[in-house]
XYZ file of C-alpha atoms in Angstrom:
561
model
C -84.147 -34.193 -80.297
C -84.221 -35.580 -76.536
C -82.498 -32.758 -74.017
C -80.558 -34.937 -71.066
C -82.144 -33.103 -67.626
C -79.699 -30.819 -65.966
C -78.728 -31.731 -62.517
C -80.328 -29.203 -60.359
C -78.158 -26.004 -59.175
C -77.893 -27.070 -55.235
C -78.565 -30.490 -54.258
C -81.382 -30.940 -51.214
C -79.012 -31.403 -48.983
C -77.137 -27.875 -49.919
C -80.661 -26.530 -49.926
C -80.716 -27.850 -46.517
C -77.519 -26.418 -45.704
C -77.593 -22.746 -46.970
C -81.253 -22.683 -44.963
C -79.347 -23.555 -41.903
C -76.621 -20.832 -42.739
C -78.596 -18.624 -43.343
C -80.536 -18.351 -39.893
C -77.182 -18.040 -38.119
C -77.055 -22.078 -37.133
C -73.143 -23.751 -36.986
C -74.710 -26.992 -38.587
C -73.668 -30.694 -37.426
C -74.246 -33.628 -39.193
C -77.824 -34.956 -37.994
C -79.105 -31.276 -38.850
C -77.868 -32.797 -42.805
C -79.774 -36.165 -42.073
C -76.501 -38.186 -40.848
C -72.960 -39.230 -41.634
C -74.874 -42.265 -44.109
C -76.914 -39.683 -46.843
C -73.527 -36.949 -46.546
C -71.678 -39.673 -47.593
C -74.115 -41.209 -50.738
C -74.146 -37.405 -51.831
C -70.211 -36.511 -50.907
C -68.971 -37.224 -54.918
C -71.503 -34.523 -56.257
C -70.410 -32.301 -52.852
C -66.737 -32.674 -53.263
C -67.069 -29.991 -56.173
C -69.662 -27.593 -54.499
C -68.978 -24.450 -53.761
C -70.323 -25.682 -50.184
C -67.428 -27.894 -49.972
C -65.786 -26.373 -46.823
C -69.003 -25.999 -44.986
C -69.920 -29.294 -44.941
C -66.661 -30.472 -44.197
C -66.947 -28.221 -41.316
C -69.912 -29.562 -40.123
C -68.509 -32.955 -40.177
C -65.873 -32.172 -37.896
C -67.683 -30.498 -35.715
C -69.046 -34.181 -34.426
C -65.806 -36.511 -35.565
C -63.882 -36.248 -32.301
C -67.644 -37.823 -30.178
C -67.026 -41.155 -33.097
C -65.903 -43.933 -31.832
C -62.893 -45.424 -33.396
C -64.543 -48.293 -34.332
C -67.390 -46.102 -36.201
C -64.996 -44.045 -37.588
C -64.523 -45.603 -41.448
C -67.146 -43.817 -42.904
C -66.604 -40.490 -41.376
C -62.926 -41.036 -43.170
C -63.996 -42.492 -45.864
C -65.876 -38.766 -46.032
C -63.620 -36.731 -45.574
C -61.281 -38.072 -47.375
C -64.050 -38.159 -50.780
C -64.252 -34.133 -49.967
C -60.384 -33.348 -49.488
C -59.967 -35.347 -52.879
C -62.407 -34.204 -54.756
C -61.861 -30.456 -54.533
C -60.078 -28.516 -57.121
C -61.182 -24.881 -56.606
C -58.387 -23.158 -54.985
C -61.558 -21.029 -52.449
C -62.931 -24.330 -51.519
C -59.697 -25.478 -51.002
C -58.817 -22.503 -48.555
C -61.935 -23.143 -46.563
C -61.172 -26.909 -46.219
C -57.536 -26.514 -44.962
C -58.832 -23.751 -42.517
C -61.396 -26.471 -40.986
C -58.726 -29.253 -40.948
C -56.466 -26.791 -39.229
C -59.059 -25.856 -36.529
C -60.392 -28.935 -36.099
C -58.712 -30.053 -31.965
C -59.939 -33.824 -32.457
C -58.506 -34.667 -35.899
C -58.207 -38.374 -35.895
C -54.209 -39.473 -37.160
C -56.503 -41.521 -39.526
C -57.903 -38.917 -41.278
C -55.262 -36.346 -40.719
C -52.700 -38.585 -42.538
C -55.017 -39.552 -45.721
C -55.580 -35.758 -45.718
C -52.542 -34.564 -45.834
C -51.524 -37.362 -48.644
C -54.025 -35.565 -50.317
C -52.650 -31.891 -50.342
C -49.384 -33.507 -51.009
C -50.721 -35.290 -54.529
C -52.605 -31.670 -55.335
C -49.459 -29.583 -54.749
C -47.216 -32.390 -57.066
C -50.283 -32.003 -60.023
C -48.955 -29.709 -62.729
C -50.917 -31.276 -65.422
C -53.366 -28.235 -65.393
C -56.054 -29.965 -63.736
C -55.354 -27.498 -60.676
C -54.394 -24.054 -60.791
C -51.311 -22.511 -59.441
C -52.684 -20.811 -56.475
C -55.098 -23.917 -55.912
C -51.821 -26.001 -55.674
C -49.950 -23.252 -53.556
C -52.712 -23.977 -51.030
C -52.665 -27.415 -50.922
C -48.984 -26.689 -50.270
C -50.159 -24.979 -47.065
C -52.629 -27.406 -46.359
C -49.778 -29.697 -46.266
C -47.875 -27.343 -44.592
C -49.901 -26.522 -41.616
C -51.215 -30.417 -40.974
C -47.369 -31.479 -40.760
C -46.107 -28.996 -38.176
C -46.803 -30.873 -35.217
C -46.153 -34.312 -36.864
C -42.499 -35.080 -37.239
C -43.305 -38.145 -40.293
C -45.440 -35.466 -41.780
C -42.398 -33.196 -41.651
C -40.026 -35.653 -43.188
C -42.721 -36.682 -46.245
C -43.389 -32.658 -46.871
C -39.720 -31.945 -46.042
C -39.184 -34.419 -49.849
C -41.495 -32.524 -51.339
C -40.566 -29.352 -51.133
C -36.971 -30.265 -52.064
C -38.101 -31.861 -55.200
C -39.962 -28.298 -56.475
C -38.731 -27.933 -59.988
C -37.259 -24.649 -60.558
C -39.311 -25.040 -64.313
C -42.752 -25.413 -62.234
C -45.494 -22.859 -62.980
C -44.402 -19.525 -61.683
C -47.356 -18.652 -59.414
C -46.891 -22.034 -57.347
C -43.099 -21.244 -57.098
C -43.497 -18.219 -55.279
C -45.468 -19.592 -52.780
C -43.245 -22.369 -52.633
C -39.882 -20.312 -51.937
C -42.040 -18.764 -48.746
C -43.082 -22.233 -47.459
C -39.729 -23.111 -48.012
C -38.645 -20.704 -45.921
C -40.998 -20.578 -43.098
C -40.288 -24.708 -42.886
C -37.102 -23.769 -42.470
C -37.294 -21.127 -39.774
C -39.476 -23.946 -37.743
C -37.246 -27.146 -38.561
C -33.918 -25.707 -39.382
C -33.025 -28.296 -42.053
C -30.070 -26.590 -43.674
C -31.133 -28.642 -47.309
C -33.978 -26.378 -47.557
C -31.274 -23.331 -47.896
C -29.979 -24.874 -50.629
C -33.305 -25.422 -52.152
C -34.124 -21.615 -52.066
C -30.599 -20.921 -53.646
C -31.955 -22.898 -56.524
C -35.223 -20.468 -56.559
C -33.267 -17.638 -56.428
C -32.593 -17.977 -59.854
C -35.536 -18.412 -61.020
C -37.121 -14.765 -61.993
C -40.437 -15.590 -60.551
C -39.498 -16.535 -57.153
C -36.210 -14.485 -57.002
C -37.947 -12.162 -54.350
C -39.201 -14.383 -52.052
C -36.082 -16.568 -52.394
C -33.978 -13.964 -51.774
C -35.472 -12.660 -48.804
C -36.143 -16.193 -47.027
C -32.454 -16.255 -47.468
C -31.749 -13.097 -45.530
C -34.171 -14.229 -43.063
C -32.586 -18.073 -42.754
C -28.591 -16.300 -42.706
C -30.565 -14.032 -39.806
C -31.717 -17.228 -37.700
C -28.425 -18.817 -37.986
C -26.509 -15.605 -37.257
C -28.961 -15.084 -33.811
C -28.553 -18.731 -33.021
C -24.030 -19.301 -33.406
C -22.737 -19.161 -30.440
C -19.176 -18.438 -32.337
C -18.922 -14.189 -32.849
C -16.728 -14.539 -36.164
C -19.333 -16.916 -37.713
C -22.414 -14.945 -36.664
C -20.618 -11.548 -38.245
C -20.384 -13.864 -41.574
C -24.119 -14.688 -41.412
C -25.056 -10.844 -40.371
C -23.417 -9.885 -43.390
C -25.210 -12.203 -45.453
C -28.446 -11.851 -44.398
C -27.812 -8.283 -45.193
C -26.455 -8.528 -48.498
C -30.052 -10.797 -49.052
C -32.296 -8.358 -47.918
C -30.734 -5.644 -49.946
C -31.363 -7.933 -52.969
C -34.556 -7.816 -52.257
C -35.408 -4.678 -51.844
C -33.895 -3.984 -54.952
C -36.176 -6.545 -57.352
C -39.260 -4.368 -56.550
C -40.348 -1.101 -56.045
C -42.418 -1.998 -52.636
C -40.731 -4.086 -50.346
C -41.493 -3.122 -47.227
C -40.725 -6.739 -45.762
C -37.222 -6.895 -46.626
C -36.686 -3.151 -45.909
C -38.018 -3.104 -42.586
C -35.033 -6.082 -41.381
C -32.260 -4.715 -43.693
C -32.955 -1.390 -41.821
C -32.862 -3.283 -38.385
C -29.753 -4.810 -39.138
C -28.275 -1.775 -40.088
C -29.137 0.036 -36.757
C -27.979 -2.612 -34.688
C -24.880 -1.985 -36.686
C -25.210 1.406 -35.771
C -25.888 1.317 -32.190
C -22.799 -0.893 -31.582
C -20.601 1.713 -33.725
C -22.286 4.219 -31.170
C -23.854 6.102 -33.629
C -25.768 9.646 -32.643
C -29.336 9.219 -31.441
C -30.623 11.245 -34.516
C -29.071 9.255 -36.821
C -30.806 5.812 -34.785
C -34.204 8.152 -35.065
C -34.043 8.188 -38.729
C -33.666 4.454 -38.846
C -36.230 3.265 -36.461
C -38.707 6.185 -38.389
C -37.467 3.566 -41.700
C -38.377 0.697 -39.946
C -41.906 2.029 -38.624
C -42.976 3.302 -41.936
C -41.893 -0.576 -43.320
C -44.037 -1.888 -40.444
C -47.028 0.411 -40.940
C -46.525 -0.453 -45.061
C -46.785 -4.364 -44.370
C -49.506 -4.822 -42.127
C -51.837 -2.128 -43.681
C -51.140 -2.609 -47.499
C -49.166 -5.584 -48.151
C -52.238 -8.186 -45.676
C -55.172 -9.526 -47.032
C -57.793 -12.101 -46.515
C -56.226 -14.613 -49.017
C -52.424 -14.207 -46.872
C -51.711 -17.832 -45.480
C -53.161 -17.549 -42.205
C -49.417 -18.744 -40.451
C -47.712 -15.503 -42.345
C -49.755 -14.062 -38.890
C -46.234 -15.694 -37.271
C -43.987 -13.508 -39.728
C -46.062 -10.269 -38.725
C -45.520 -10.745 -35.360
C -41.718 -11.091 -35.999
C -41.773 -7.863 -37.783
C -43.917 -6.131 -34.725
C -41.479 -7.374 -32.622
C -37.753 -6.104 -35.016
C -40.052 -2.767 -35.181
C -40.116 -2.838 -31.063
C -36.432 -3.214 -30.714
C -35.579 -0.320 -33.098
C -37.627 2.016 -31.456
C -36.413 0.830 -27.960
C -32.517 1.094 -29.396
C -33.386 4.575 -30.585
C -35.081 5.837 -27.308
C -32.142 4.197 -25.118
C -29.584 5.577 -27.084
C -30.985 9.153 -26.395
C -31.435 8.009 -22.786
C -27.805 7.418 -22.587
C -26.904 10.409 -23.489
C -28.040 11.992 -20.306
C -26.496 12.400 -16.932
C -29.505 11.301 -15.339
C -33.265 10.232 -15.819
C -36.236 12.102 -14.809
C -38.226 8.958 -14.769
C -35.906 6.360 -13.837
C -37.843 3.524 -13.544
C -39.234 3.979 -17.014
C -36.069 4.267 -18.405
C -34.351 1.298 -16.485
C -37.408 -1.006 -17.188
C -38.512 -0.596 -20.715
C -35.577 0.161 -22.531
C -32.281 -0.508 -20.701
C -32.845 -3.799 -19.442
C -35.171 -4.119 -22.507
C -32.625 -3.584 -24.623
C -29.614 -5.446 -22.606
C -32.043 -8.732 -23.113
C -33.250 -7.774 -26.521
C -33.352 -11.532 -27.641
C -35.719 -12.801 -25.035
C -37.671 -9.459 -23.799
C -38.431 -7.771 -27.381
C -37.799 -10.473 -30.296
C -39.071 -13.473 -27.735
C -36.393 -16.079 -27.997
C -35.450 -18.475 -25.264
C -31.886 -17.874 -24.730
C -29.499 -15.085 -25.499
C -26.909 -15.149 -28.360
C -25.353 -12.621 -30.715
C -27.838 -9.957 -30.804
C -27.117 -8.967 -26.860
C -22.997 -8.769 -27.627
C -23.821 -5.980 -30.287
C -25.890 -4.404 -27.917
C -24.640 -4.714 -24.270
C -21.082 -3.484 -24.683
C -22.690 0.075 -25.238
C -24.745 0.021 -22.707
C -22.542 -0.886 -19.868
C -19.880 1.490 -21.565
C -22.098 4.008 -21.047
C -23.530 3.722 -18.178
C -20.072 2.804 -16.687
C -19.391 6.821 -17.763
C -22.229 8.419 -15.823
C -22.388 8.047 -12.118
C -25.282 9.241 -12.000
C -27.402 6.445 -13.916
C -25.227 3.558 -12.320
C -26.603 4.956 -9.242
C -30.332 4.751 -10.154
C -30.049 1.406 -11.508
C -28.255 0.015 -8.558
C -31.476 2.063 -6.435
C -34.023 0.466 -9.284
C -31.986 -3.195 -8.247
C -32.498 -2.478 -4.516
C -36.109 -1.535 -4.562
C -37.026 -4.285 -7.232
C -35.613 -7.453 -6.001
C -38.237 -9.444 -7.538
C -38.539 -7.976 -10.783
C -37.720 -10.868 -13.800
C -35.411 -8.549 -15.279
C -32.560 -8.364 -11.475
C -30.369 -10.803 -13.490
C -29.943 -8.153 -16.277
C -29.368 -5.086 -13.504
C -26.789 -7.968 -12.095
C -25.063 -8.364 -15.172
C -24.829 -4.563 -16.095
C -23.502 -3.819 -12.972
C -20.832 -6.444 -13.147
C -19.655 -5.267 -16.356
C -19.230 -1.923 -15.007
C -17.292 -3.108 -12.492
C -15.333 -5.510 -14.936
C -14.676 -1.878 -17.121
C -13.924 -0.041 -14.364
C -11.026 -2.881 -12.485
C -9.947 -2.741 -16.127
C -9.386 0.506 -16.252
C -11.076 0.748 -19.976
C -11.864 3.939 -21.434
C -13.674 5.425 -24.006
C -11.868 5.070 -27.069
C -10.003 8.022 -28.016
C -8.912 9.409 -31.776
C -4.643 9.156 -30.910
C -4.209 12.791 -33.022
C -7.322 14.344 -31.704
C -5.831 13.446 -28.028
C -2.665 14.724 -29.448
C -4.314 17.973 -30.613
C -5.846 18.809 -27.418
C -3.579 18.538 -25.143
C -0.694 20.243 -27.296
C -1.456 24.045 -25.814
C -0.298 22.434 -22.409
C 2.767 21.168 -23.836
C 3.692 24.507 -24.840
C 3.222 25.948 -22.499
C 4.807 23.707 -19.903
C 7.819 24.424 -22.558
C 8.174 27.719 -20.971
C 8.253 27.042 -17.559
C 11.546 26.684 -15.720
C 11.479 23.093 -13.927
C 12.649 19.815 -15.165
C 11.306 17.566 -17.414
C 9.942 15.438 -14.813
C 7.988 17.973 -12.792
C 6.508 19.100 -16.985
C 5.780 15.374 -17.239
C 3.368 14.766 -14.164
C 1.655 19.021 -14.618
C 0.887 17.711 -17.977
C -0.642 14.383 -17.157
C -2.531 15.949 -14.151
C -3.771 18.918 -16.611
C -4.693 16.443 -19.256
C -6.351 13.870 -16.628
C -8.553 16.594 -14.942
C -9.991 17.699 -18.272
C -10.717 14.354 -19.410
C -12.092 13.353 -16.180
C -14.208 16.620 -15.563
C -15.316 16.359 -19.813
C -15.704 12.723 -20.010
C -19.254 12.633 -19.385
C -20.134 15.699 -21.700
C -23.800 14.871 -22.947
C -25.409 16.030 -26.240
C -27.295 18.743 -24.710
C -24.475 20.715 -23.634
C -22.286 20.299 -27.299
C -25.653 21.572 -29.002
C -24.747 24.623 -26.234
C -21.459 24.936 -27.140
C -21.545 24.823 -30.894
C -24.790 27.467 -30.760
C -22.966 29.796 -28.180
C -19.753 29.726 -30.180
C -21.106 29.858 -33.550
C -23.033 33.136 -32.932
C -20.048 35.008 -31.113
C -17.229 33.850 -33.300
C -17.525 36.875 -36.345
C -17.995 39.935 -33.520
C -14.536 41.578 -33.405
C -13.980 41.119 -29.770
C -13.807 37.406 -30.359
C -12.178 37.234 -33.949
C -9.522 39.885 -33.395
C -8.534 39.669 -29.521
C -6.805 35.657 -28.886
C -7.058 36.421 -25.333
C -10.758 37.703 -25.535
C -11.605 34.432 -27.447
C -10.061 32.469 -24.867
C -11.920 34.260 -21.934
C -15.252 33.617 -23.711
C -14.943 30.047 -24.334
C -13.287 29.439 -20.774
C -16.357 31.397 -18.781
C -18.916 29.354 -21.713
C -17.211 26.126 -20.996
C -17.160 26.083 -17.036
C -20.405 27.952 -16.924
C -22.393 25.307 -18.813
C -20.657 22.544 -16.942
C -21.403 24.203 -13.381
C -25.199 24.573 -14.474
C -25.933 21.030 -15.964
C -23.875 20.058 -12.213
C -26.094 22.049 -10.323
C -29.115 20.864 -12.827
C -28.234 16.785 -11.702
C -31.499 15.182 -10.905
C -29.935 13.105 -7.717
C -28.625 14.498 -4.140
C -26.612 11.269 -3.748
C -22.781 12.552 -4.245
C -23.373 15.923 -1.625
C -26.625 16.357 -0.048
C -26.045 20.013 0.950
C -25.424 21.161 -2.266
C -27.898 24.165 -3.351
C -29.447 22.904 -6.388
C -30.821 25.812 -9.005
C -34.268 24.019 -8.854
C -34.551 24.784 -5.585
C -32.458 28.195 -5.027
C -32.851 30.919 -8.069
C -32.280 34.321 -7.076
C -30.223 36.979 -9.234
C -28.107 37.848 -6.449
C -27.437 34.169 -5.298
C -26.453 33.033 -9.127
C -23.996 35.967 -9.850
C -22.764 35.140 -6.401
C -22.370 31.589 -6.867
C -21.613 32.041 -10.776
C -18.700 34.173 -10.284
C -17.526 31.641 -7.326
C -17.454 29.307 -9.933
C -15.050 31.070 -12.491
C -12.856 32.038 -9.754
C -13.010 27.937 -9.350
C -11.663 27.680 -12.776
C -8.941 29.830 -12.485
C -10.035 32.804 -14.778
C -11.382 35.474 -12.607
C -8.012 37.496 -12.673
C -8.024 37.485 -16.727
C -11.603 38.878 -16.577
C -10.843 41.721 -14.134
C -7.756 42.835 -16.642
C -9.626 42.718 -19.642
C -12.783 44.349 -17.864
C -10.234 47.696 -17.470
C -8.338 47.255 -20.950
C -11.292 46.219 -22.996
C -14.893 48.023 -21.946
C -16.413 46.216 -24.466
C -15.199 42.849 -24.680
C -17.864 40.292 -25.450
C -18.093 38.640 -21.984
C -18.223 42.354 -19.818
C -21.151 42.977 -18.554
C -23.115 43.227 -15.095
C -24.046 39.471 -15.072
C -19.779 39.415 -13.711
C -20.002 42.101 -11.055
């Protein structure tokens, strides 16, 4: 029996090359013995593992070839593109192409036909994930080249929705990143079609949220943008809900949902919670869901999620920020998270223009701000001292919707039966007094505008006080069974905590000879100035009665003397 010889296991010239690996070397072409003996050997190389390598090394030297030497360098590359089948060589060759500066149209053209034909083959000759990455391939060579765009652009809306399940996955997220880049609104219909297909149902579904996101941050038009919020919503909830990981589609449904919240003016702890979502999504993508095999322009995606988790935390931060009368560290505050925040779009998520992200944030800010004196005051400080920061126009703009509020006359918005609620002891007791029903018309609106005016600006700190103070007094006797003792307590807790967080305001600019506690702290001083302060607010009489008919009412004591 005659045995044919087995062709040897590497070639000489993969000999050649593994020795020049091997000592560290980034081989060129005369280091393999020229362009002329890569190309005899290039139909047995085309299926070596060494593939990408030499490929490499050919490029490394194409872009010094003159054009009129260039047909067998194409000639090539175009043997080694075509001849490769496993899906690792085929990785390393579309990472070369990628990198290479001084691709030739030539060659790049007759390459990416290549990729094309390997993505189309579903006779088995290529396997699914080989095919997904000639997808890329195709992918990446064609985003700078609009006819490459338009001849990939066909292909991917001819994928057949009964294609081999592996390559359709891949193909929804190409799908959809080609369609973040180009905006072709065909390719949206194209992942519709995915979507109901089991296999690329996730990935379908959440390139849908993330192309009804795009067009909702790009319409000019509120009432359409609110449509496409809500949609891109309703897709990344889908999502989320085909697997038991999905920290992709979690992390934006979550950011959508606290924008929604920080328009609605939702509590800082309940933005916390969010943004604490969002940065365990984060933290779950980029350490457990990235690997070396991820499509090297999903590195584009990542950033995008960096960039959602950035504004949530900033959103949370501000929104505790605005809670206060005044910041300790204005500058921080103004720089990285107001102004931040008012130009969301182009300072956080990077865009070029502004659109309907900043008119879900901005109306809370400048509603806020427009309520505290004390922080339009620092920013309009921050404005004069920074006059060539890039961020004046957004000071500008806050500033002038202030204004715009304030000419307005806008207000907080107010529950009608809560306002109703509070202000009906004054009615009452207006009812007894003996004067017409003019003269009870203007007392009540001047009692009711002096408490809304003086409690307007109430911050969370000093509820937190309130609620603590009342809920540990409210079950002593003194309190539950004397009206007029329960009244005395919360008037001496309610004027008492207001005249402390005034004389605790970080700025001198409204009365510069004010005593501020900081700076004056004595026991005699504060029972001087502390009992000034409730004669102020009209109850000093009611505490000297009830100080001789009740000894041991609940606010006695020698902090009054």
């Amino acid at each position: 029996m005659v045995v044919a010889e087995s062709r040897p296991l590497l070639l000489p010239l993969e000999i050649k090359l593994q020795s020049l690996l091997a000592g560290g070397k980034a081989p060129h072409v005369d280091d393999l013995g020229g362009v002329k003996a890569i190309v005899g050997a290039a139909p047995l190389l085309a299926s070596s593992p060494l593939a990408g390598e030499i490929l490499l090394a050919v490029l490394r030297d194409v872009g010094d070839v003159a054009l009129k030497d260039l047909r067998p360098w194409k000639e090539l590359i175009g043997i080694l593109v075509y001849g490769a089948t496993s899906d690792i060589v085929l990785i390393e060759i579309v990472d070369a192409l990628d990198a290479c500066l001084q691709l030739p149209d030539a060659i790049a053209s007759d390459a990416f036909t290549a990729f094309l034909e390997k993505a189309g083959n579903s006779s088995g000759e290529l396997t699914s994930y080989a095919r997904a990455v000639a997808l890329e391939g195709a992918f990446r060579l064609a985003a700078s080249n609009r006819r490459m765009q338009l001849r990939l652009l066909d292909a991917l809306l001819g994928v057949d929705v009964s294609d081999e399940p592996q390559f359709l996955r891949y193909a929804a997220k190409i799908i959809g990143v080609a369609h973040s880049l180009w905006r072709e609104a065909e390719l949206v219909t194209a992942l519709q079609a995915l979507f109901d297909c089991d296999e690329a149902a996730y990935e379908a579904s959440f390139e849908l949220g993330m192309a009804s996101l795009a067009s909702a941050l790009d319409e000019p038009h509120r009432e359409a943008a609110n449509s496409f919020f809500r949609d891109s919503l309703q897709w990344f909830r889908r999502a989320e809900s085909m697997r038991e990981a999905t920290p992709e589609a979690t992390l934006y449904g979550e950011c959508l949902m606290l924008l929604t919240d920080f328009e609605a003016h939702t509590t800082e702890s309940e933005l916390r919670q969010r943004s604490a979502v969002i940065q365990k999504s984060a933290f779950e993508l980029l350490a457990w869901h990235v690997d070396a095999s991820s499509p090297a322009w999903l590195g584009a995606r990542h950033v995008q999620a960096a960039c959602w988790n950035d504004l949530a935390g900033t959103l949370a931060s501000l929104a505790d920020s605005l809670q206060e009368i005044s910041w300790w560290e204005p500058r921080v505050v103004i720089e990285r998270r107001l102004l931040a925040a008012y130009s969301a779009g182009r300072a956080i998520l990077k865009r070029g223009h502004d659109g309907y992200l900043e008119t879900l944030i901005r109306p809370r800010i400048e509603a806020s701000v427009a309520q505290r004196e004390g922080q339009a005051y620092l920013l309009k400080c921050w404005l004069q001292q920074n006059r060539n920061h890039e961020l004046v126009g957004e000071a500008d703009a806050i500033l002038s919707g202030i204004d715009r509020l304030m000419s307005a006359g806008a207000e907080v918005p107010r529950n009608p039966t809560e306002a109703a609620a509070i202000w009906a002891p004054v009615a009452a007791i207006l009812s007894q007094a003996r004067c017409s029903e003019e003269t009870k018309r203007r007392i009540g609106e001047l009692v009711a505008n002096a408490f809304a005016f003086s409690l307007e600006n109430l911050s969370g700190a000093e509820i937190d006080i309130f609620d603590h103070c009342r809920s540990s007094v409210e079950n002593h006797p003194d309190h539950r069974n004397n009206a007029r003792g329960a009244k005395l307590f919360d008037t001496v807790l309610l004027w008492t905590v207001r005249f402390l967080k005034n004389r605790l305001e970080m700025t001198k600019k409204d009365d510069p000879s004010v005593t501020y506690l900081s700076r004056r702290l004595t026991v005699a001083w504060y029972r001087r100035a502390l009992f000034r302060m409730i004669t102020f607010a009209g109850c000093a009489p009611s505490l000297h009665q009830e100080r001789w008919n009740r000894p041991t009412l609940v606010a006695d004591g020698p902090t009054w003397r």
